C-alpha cells in the first residue's frame, strides 16, 4: 500500500499511470465523491492486487472464497465497492489478495448510534471485530431501554460481536458525576443494575459490556473500580469480557474533573480490557488543533502501559474533525464535520491541505462567504496509518473508533491493508 499526497496537476488518470494500477481500482478503493475534484494535499490510497478472480456465471463470494482458501468477509474487505453485499456479476474482477501484508492481528471496535444509516453500517461491518451501540443509560437501579435491535442483529448476522455500552449520561445527554455517585454509593442499586444488564445481554445476544462513566468524582474512584469488578465477576460465567472506556490520562495524579475519579491501577485489576479515549484534545470549545495529536496519544499509551498489559488495551481513534472560526475567542464554538466533508470543504473554498508532521494530522485554512477565516483539523489516510502503527508498535490488543456514523472509506482500506482483523465471534 502507498499513500499518495495530491500535487498540483494530479488527476486520477495520471495517478493510475504513475503507480501502474487500473484507475477503476483507485476509484473503488478511495470512493471519492467526485474524482475530478482533487485537492492539493489530499490523500489517495494506492493498493496493488496480487491475485484477482474474474467472476463467472454461478459464482458467489462464498464459492470464490472457498476456491482461493480465504473467507467471504475478507473478499468484502478487499473489494469496498461491494459495500458489504454479495452482489457480483460475470466479468467483474474481485481482488482475492493484495501484495502488502498486515503488520499483525488487531481487534477493531467501533461505536454507532442506533440511527446510523443502514447502508453505511452494512458497508463497514466487514472491517469490524466488535460493534458497540451507543448507549444504555440508567436511573438508579433501572436500565433505560435502547432501540438497538437492528444494530445488534446486523452485527450478529455479520459475525461481529455486539458489545453493550453503559454510560452515566443523564436525561439531558450529559455525563453526570451525580448520577454515577448515587449508583456507586448504593451497593443494592448496583446489584439490581447488574442483573438488568445481564438480562439485556442474554435477551439481545450481546457478547460483552463496555462501561463508560465520565467525570467520576475523586471520592468515588475506589467505588467505581469495585463496581466494575462486580460486573466483571457477573459476566465471567457467561464467558463475556468487560471493557472500560477511560479518559486519556498521562499520570496517576492528573488534575481535572475528567481524570480524578479514574484510577488506572484499580481499574486494570477490575476489567478485562480498557479503551483509551485518545481524542478530543482539539474539541468544540478548544483552540484549533488536532483532535488526536500523536505525541499526546503516545503519552497516554505509555502511561497506561505502566498499569495495564498491552493485550488489555484498545487505542481510541476519532472519525471526525473540527472547523474553528478565527481568531479563536474564549467561549466560541467549533463545528464538527466528517473527514470526507473536510476534504470537500477544502475543494469548495480553494484551500490546499497541509500536514503537521508533529501532530501527524492534516489541516487547512479558508475564508467563508462572510470574510471570516477558519481553521480545520481532521483525519486522513496518513494520520490513520500513524495511529495504527502506534498501536502495533506497543503491541496493543485493538483500536476503537468514535464513531461509525460518518463515512470514511479510506480509513477502512488502510485498516484492511495494515491489520489482520481479529474475529471476536
PDB file of C-alpha atoms in Angstrom, residues 131-312:
ATOM      1  CA  UNK A 131     -19.831  -3.154  17.290  1.00  0.00           C
ATOM      2  CA  UNK A 132     -20.882  -1.052  20.271  1.00  0.00           C
ATOM      3  CA  UNK A 133     -24.331   0.621  20.053  1.00  0.00           C
ATOM      4  CA  UNK A 134     -24.342   3.909  21.966  1.00  0.00           C
ATOM      5  CA  UNK A 135     -25.663   3.924  24.725  1.00  0.00           C
ATOM      6  CA  UNK A 136     -27.644   2.333  27.569  1.00  0.00           C
ATOM      7  CA  UNK A 137     -28.341   4.797  30.392  1.00  0.00           C
ATOM      8  CA  UNK A 138     -29.626   4.091  33.879  1.00  0.00           C
ATOM      9  CA  UNK A 139     -31.828   5.679  36.526  1.00  0.00           C
ATOM     10  CA  UNK A 140     -30.838   4.423  39.980  1.00  0.00           C
ATOM     11  CA  UNK A 141     -31.067   0.635  39.526  1.00  0.00           C
ATOM     12  CA  UNK A 142     -33.099   0.685  36.284  1.00  0.00           C
ATOM     13  CA  UNK A 143     -31.542   0.196  32.851  1.00  0.00           C
ATOM     14  CA  UNK A 144     -33.188   2.554  30.348  1.00  0.00           C
ATOM     15  CA  UNK A 145     -34.074   0.707  27.106  1.00  0.00           C
ATOM     16  CA  UNK A 146     -32.193   1.418  23.887  1.00  0.00           C
ATOM     17  CA  UNK A 147     -33.566   0.829  20.393  1.00  0.00           C
ATOM     18  CA  UNK A 148     -30.607  -1.337  19.476  1.00  0.00           C
ATOM     19  CA  UNK A 149     -32.259  -4.356  17.857  1.00  0.00           C
ATOM     20  CA  UNK A 150     -31.294  -3.534  14.270  1.00  0.00           C
ATOM     21  CA  UNK A 151     -27.636  -2.868  15.147  1.00  0.00           C
ATOM     22  CA  UNK A 152     -27.276  -5.984  17.280  1.00  0.00           C
ATOM     23  CA  UNK A 153     -28.968  -8.182  14.688  1.00  0.00           C
ATOM     24  CA  UNK A 154     -26.852  -6.765  11.863  1.00  0.00           C
ATOM     25  CA  UNK A 155     -23.704  -7.394  13.885  1.00  0.00           C
ATOM     26  CA  UNK A 156     -24.670 -10.969  14.751  1.00  0.00           C
ATOM     27  CA  UNK A 157     -25.575 -11.739  11.131  1.00  0.00           C
ATOM     28  CA  UNK A 158     -22.119 -10.479  10.094  1.00  0.00           C
ATOM     29  CA  UNK A 159     -20.424 -12.455  12.883  1.00  0.00           C
ATOM     30  CA  UNK A 160     -19.345  -9.212  14.525  1.00  0.00           C
ATOM     31  CA  UNK A 161     -19.570  -9.247  18.336  1.00  0.00           C
ATOM     32  CA  UNK A 162     -22.086  -6.686  19.665  1.00  0.00           C
ATOM     33  CA  UNK A 163     -20.950  -5.009  22.886  1.00  0.00           C
ATOM     34  CA  UNK A 164     -23.452  -3.443  25.319  1.00  0.00           C
ATOM     35  CA  UNK A 165     -22.459   0.117  26.215  1.00  0.00           C
ATOM     36  CA  UNK A 166     -23.366   1.557  29.623  1.00  0.00           C
ATOM     37  CA  UNK A 167     -22.773   5.229  30.404  1.00  0.00           C
ATOM     38  CA  UNK A 168     -23.669   7.794  33.042  1.00  0.00           C
ATOM     39  CA  UNK A 169     -25.401  10.086  30.577  1.00  0.00           C
ATOM     40  CA  UNK A 170     -28.364  11.802  32.200  1.00  0.00           C
ATOM     41  CA  UNK A 171     -31.717  12.743  30.645  1.00  0.00           C
ATOM     42  CA  UNK A 172     -30.091  15.866  29.171  1.00  0.00           C
ATOM     43  CA  UNK A 173     -27.485  13.705  27.371  1.00  0.00           C
ATOM     44  CA  UNK A 174     -24.678  14.941  29.630  1.00  0.00           C
ATOM     45  CA  UNK A 175     -22.231  12.789  31.583  1.00  0.00           C
ATOM     46  CA  UNK A 176     -23.353  13.163  35.190  1.00  0.00           C
ATOM     47  CA  UNK A 177     -20.986  12.805  38.131  1.00  0.00           C
ATOM     48  CA  UNK A 178     -24.005  12.889  40.460  1.00  0.00           C
ATOM     49  CA  UNK A 179     -25.777  10.049  38.656  1.00  0.00           C
ATOM     50  CA  UNK A 180     -22.636   7.924  38.932  1.00  0.00           C
ATOM     51  CA  UNK A 181     -22.149   8.919  42.587  1.00  0.00           C
ATOM     52  CA  UNK A 182     -25.681   7.879  43.584  1.00  0.00           C
ATOM     53  CA  UNK A 183     -25.177   4.459  41.999  1.00  0.00           C
ATOM     54  CA  UNK A 184     -21.675   3.914  43.358  1.00  0.00           C
ATOM     55  CA  UNK A 185     -22.624   4.636  46.965  1.00  0.00           C
ATOM     56  CA  UNK A 186     -25.548   2.159  46.902  1.00  0.00           C
ATOM     57  CA  UNK A 187     -24.471  -1.475  46.536  1.00  0.00           C
ATOM     58  CA  UNK A 188     -28.067  -2.718  46.330  1.00  0.00           C
ATOM     59  CA  UNK A 189     -28.737  -0.450  43.340  1.00  0.00           C
ATOM     60  CA  UNK A 190     -25.548  -1.783  41.770  1.00  0.00           C
ATOM     61  CA  UNK A 191     -26.678  -5.381  42.218  1.00  0.00           C
ATOM     62  CA  UNK A 192     -30.057  -4.660  40.639  1.00  0.00           C
ATOM     63  CA  UNK A 193     -28.494  -2.734  37.740  1.00  0.00           C
ATOM     64  CA  UNK A 194     -26.052  -5.573  37.092  1.00  0.00           C
ATOM     65  CA  UNK A 195     -28.955  -8.021  36.981  1.00  0.00           C
ATOM     66  CA  UNK A 196     -30.737  -5.762  34.482  1.00  0.00           C
ATOM     67  CA  UNK A 197     -27.576  -5.668  32.361  1.00  0.00           C
ATOM     68  CA  UNK A 198     -27.312  -9.457  32.420  1.00  0.00           C
ATOM     69  CA  UNK A 199     -30.951  -9.864  31.377  1.00  0.00           C
ATOM     70  CA  UNK A 200     -30.394  -7.492  28.455  1.00  0.00           C
ATOM     71  CA  UNK A 201     -27.168  -9.232  27.442  1.00  0.00           C
ATOM     72  CA  UNK A 202     -28.978 -12.577  27.384  1.00  0.00           C
ATOM     73  CA  UNK A 203     -32.079 -11.288  25.603  1.00  0.00           C
ATOM     74  CA  UNK A 204     -30.285  -9.299  22.914  1.00  0.00           C
ATOM     75  CA  UNK A 205     -27.300 -11.595  22.358  1.00  0.00           C
ATOM     76  CA  UNK A 206     -24.597  -9.158  23.433  1.00  0.00           C
ATOM     77  CA  UNK A 207     -21.080 -10.578  23.550  1.00  0.00           C
ATOM     78  CA  UNK A 208     -19.606  -8.239  26.154  1.00  0.00           C
ATOM     79  CA  UNK A 209     -20.102  -4.987  28.078  1.00  0.00           C
ATOM     80  CA  UNK A 210     -18.337  -1.611  27.807  1.00  0.00           C
ATOM     81  CA  UNK A 211     -18.733   0.818  30.734  1.00  0.00           C
ATOM     82  CA  UNK A 212     -18.052   4.494  30.114  1.00  0.00           C
ATOM     83  CA  UNK A 213     -18.510   6.608  33.252  1.00  0.00           C
ATOM     84  CA  UNK A 214     -17.106  10.109  32.805  1.00  0.00           C
ATOM     85  CA  UNK A 215     -16.477  12.887  35.329  1.00  0.00           C
ATOM     86  CA  UNK A 216     -16.479  10.356  38.192  1.00  0.00           C
ATOM     87  CA  UNK A 217     -15.844  12.173  41.473  1.00  0.00           C
ATOM     88  CA  UNK A 218     -12.383  11.710  43.000  1.00  0.00           C
ATOM     89  CA  UNK A 219     -14.006  10.319  46.142  1.00  0.00           C
ATOM     90  CA  UNK A 220     -15.729   7.645  44.031  1.00  0.00           C
ATOM     91  CA  UNK A 221     -12.590   6.283  42.324  1.00  0.00           C
ATOM     92  CA  UNK A 222     -12.373   3.189  44.514  1.00  0.00           C
ATOM     93  CA  UNK A 223     -16.113   2.553  44.423  1.00  0.00           C
ATOM     94  CA  UNK A 224     -16.114   2.814  40.618  1.00  0.00           C
ATOM     95  CA  UNK A 225     -13.380   0.181  40.333  1.00  0.00           C
ATOM     96  CA  UNK A 226     -15.285  -2.048  42.774  1.00  0.00           C
ATOM     97  CA  UNK A 227     -18.465  -1.737  40.679  1.00  0.00           C
ATOM     98  CA  UNK A 228     -16.525  -2.740  37.590  1.00  0.00           C
ATOM     99  CA  UNK A 229     -15.092  -5.737  39.436  1.00  0.00           C
ATOM    100  CA  UNK A 230     -18.600  -6.861  40.495  1.00  0.00           C
ATOM    101  CA  UNK A 231     -19.875  -6.531  36.942  1.00  0.00           C
ATOM    102  CA  UNK A 232     -16.911  -8.470  35.573  1.00  0.00           C
ATOM    103  CA  UNK A 233     -17.482 -11.223  38.104  1.00  0.00           C
ATOM    104  CA  UNK A 234     -21.119 -11.469  36.980  1.00  0.00           C
ATOM    105  CA  UNK A 235     -20.162 -11.651  33.295  1.00  0.00           C
ATOM    106  CA  UNK A 236     -17.420 -14.240  33.803  1.00  0.00           C
ATOM    107  CA  UNK A 237     -19.730 -17.327  33.991  1.00  0.00           C
ATOM    108  CA  UNK A 238     -21.065 -16.352  30.554  1.00  0.00           C
ATOM    109  CA  UNK A 239     -17.526 -16.061  29.193  1.00  0.00           C
ATOM    110  CA  UNK A 240     -18.123 -12.413  28.283  1.00  0.00           C
ATOM    111  CA  UNK A 241     -15.491  -9.661  28.637  1.00  0.00           C
ATOM    112  CA  UNK A 242     -15.803  -6.325  30.403  1.00  0.00           C
ATOM    113  CA  UNK A 243     -14.297  -3.225  28.790  1.00  0.00           C
ATOM    114  CA  UNK A 244     -13.898   0.157  30.486  1.00  0.00           C
ATOM    115  CA  UNK A 245     -13.659   3.284  28.317  1.00  0.00           C
ATOM    116  CA  UNK A 246     -11.203   5.602  30.050  1.00  0.00           C
ATOM    117  CA  UNK A 247     -10.370   9.295  29.971  1.00  0.00           C
ATOM    118  CA  UNK A 248      -6.884   9.764  28.442  1.00  0.00           C
ATOM    119  CA  UNK A 249      -4.638  10.163  31.481  1.00  0.00           C
ATOM    120  CA  UNK A 250      -0.877  10.708  31.365  1.00  0.00           C
ATOM    121  CA  UNK A 251      -0.201  10.338  35.118  1.00  0.00           C
ATOM    122  CA  UNK A 252      -1.854   8.880  38.186  1.00  0.00           C
ATOM    123  CA  UNK A 253      -2.386  12.257  39.840  1.00  0.00           C
ATOM    124  CA  UNK A 254      -3.527  14.162  36.763  1.00  0.00           C
ATOM    125  CA  UNK A 255      -5.795  17.015  37.904  1.00  0.00           C
ATOM    126  CA  UNK A 256      -9.183  17.777  36.385  1.00  0.00           C
ATOM    127  CA  UNK A 257     -12.765  16.597  36.760  1.00  0.00           C
ATOM    128  CA  UNK A 258     -12.415  14.237  33.809  1.00  0.00           C
ATOM    129  CA  UNK A 259      -9.476  12.369  35.346  1.00  0.00           C
ATOM    130  CA  UNK A 260      -9.558  12.372  39.138  1.00  0.00           C
ATOM    131  CA  UNK A 261     -12.134   9.608  39.581  1.00  0.00           C
ATOM    132  CA  UNK A 262     -10.487   7.279  37.051  1.00  0.00           C
ATOM    133  CA  UNK A 263      -7.797   5.183  38.750  1.00  0.00           C
ATOM    134  CA  UNK A 264      -5.950   3.223  36.071  1.00  0.00           C
ATOM    135  CA  UNK A 265      -4.272   0.919  38.578  1.00  0.00           C
ATOM    136  CA  UNK A 266      -7.505  -0.143  40.268  1.00  0.00           C
ATOM    137  CA  UNK A 267      -9.423  -0.404  37.005  1.00  0.00           C
ATOM    138  CA  UNK A 268      -6.704  -2.541  35.396  1.00  0.00           C
ATOM    139  CA  UNK A 269      -7.352  -5.155  38.091  1.00  0.00           C
ATOM    140  CA  UNK A 270     -11.138  -4.906  37.722  1.00  0.00           C
ATOM    141  CA  UNK A 271     -11.696  -5.279  33.952  1.00  0.00           C
ATOM    142  CA  UNK A 272     -10.633  -7.445  31.049  1.00  0.00           C
ATOM    143  CA  UNK A 273      -9.913  -4.575  28.652  1.00  0.00           C
ATOM    144  CA  UNK A 274      -9.716  -0.780  28.580  1.00  0.00           C
ATOM    145  CA  UNK A 275     -10.397   1.549  25.671  1.00  0.00           C
ATOM    146  CA  UNK A 276      -8.281   4.686  25.898  1.00  0.00           C
ATOM    147  CA  UNK A 277     -10.365   7.616  24.655  1.00  0.00           C
ATOM    148  CA  UNK A 278      -7.350   9.203  22.980  1.00  0.00           C
ATOM    149  CA  UNK A 279      -9.112  12.062  21.240  1.00  0.00           C
ATOM    150  CA  UNK A 280     -10.719  15.457  21.928  1.00  0.00           C
ATOM    151  CA  UNK A 281      -7.556  17.478  22.514  1.00  0.00           C
ATOM    152  CA  UNK A 282      -8.962  19.587  19.731  1.00  0.00           C
ATOM    153  CA  UNK A 283     -12.654  19.883  20.591  1.00  0.00           C
ATOM    154  CA  UNK A 284     -15.734  22.079  20.230  1.00  0.00           C
ATOM    155  CA  UNK A 285     -14.533  24.614  22.804  1.00  0.00           C
ATOM    156  CA  UNK A 286     -10.733  24.393  22.423  1.00  0.00           C
ATOM    157  CA  UNK A 287      -8.393  26.475  20.285  1.00  0.00           C
ATOM    158  CA  UNK A 288      -7.729  24.958  16.835  1.00  0.00           C
ATOM    159  CA  UNK A 289      -5.557  21.862  16.999  1.00  0.00           C
ATOM    160  CA  UNK A 290      -5.509  18.190  16.027  1.00  0.00           C
ATOM    161  CA  UNK A 291      -8.272  16.096  17.585  1.00  0.00           C
ATOM    162  CA  UNK A 292      -5.784  13.349  18.413  1.00  0.00           C
ATOM    163  CA  UNK A 293      -2.201  14.679  18.120  1.00  0.00           C
ATOM    164  CA  UNK A 294       0.158  11.731  18.075  1.00  0.00           C
ATOM    165  CA  UNK A 295       2.611  12.889  20.788  1.00  0.00           C
ATOM    166  CA  UNK A 296      -0.248  13.298  23.289  1.00  0.00           C
ATOM    167  CA  UNK A 297      -1.760   9.981  22.249  1.00  0.00           C
ATOM    168  CA  UNK A 298       1.609   8.290  22.759  1.00  0.00           C
ATOM    169  CA  UNK A 299       1.970   9.781  26.247  1.00  0.00           C
ATOM    170  CA  UNK A 300      -1.414   8.320  27.241  1.00  0.00           C
ATOM    171  CA  UNK A 301      -0.467   4.890  25.907  1.00  0.00           C
ATOM    172  CA  UNK A 302       2.886   4.937  27.677  1.00  0.00           C
ATOM    173  CA  UNK A 303       1.281   5.840  30.996  1.00  0.00           C
ATOM    174  CA  UNK A 304      -1.470   3.242  30.549  1.00  0.00           C
ATOM    175  CA  UNK A 305       1.171   0.575  29.963  1.00  0.00           C
ATOM    176  CA  UNK A 306       2.533   1.206  33.475  1.00  0.00           C
ATOM    177  CA  UNK A 307      -0.758  -0.182  34.852  1.00  0.00           C
ATOM    178  CA  UNK A 308      -2.236  -2.371  32.066  1.00  0.00           C
ATOM    179  CA  UNK A 309      -0.833  -5.189  29.964  1.00  0.00           C
ATOM    180  CA  UNK A 310      -0.641  -4.279  26.258  1.00  0.00           C
ATOM    181  CA  UNK A 311      -3.133  -7.021  25.409  1.00  0.00           C
ATOM    182  CA  UNK A 312      -5.700  -5.270  27.623  1.00  0.00           C
TER     183      UNK A 312
END
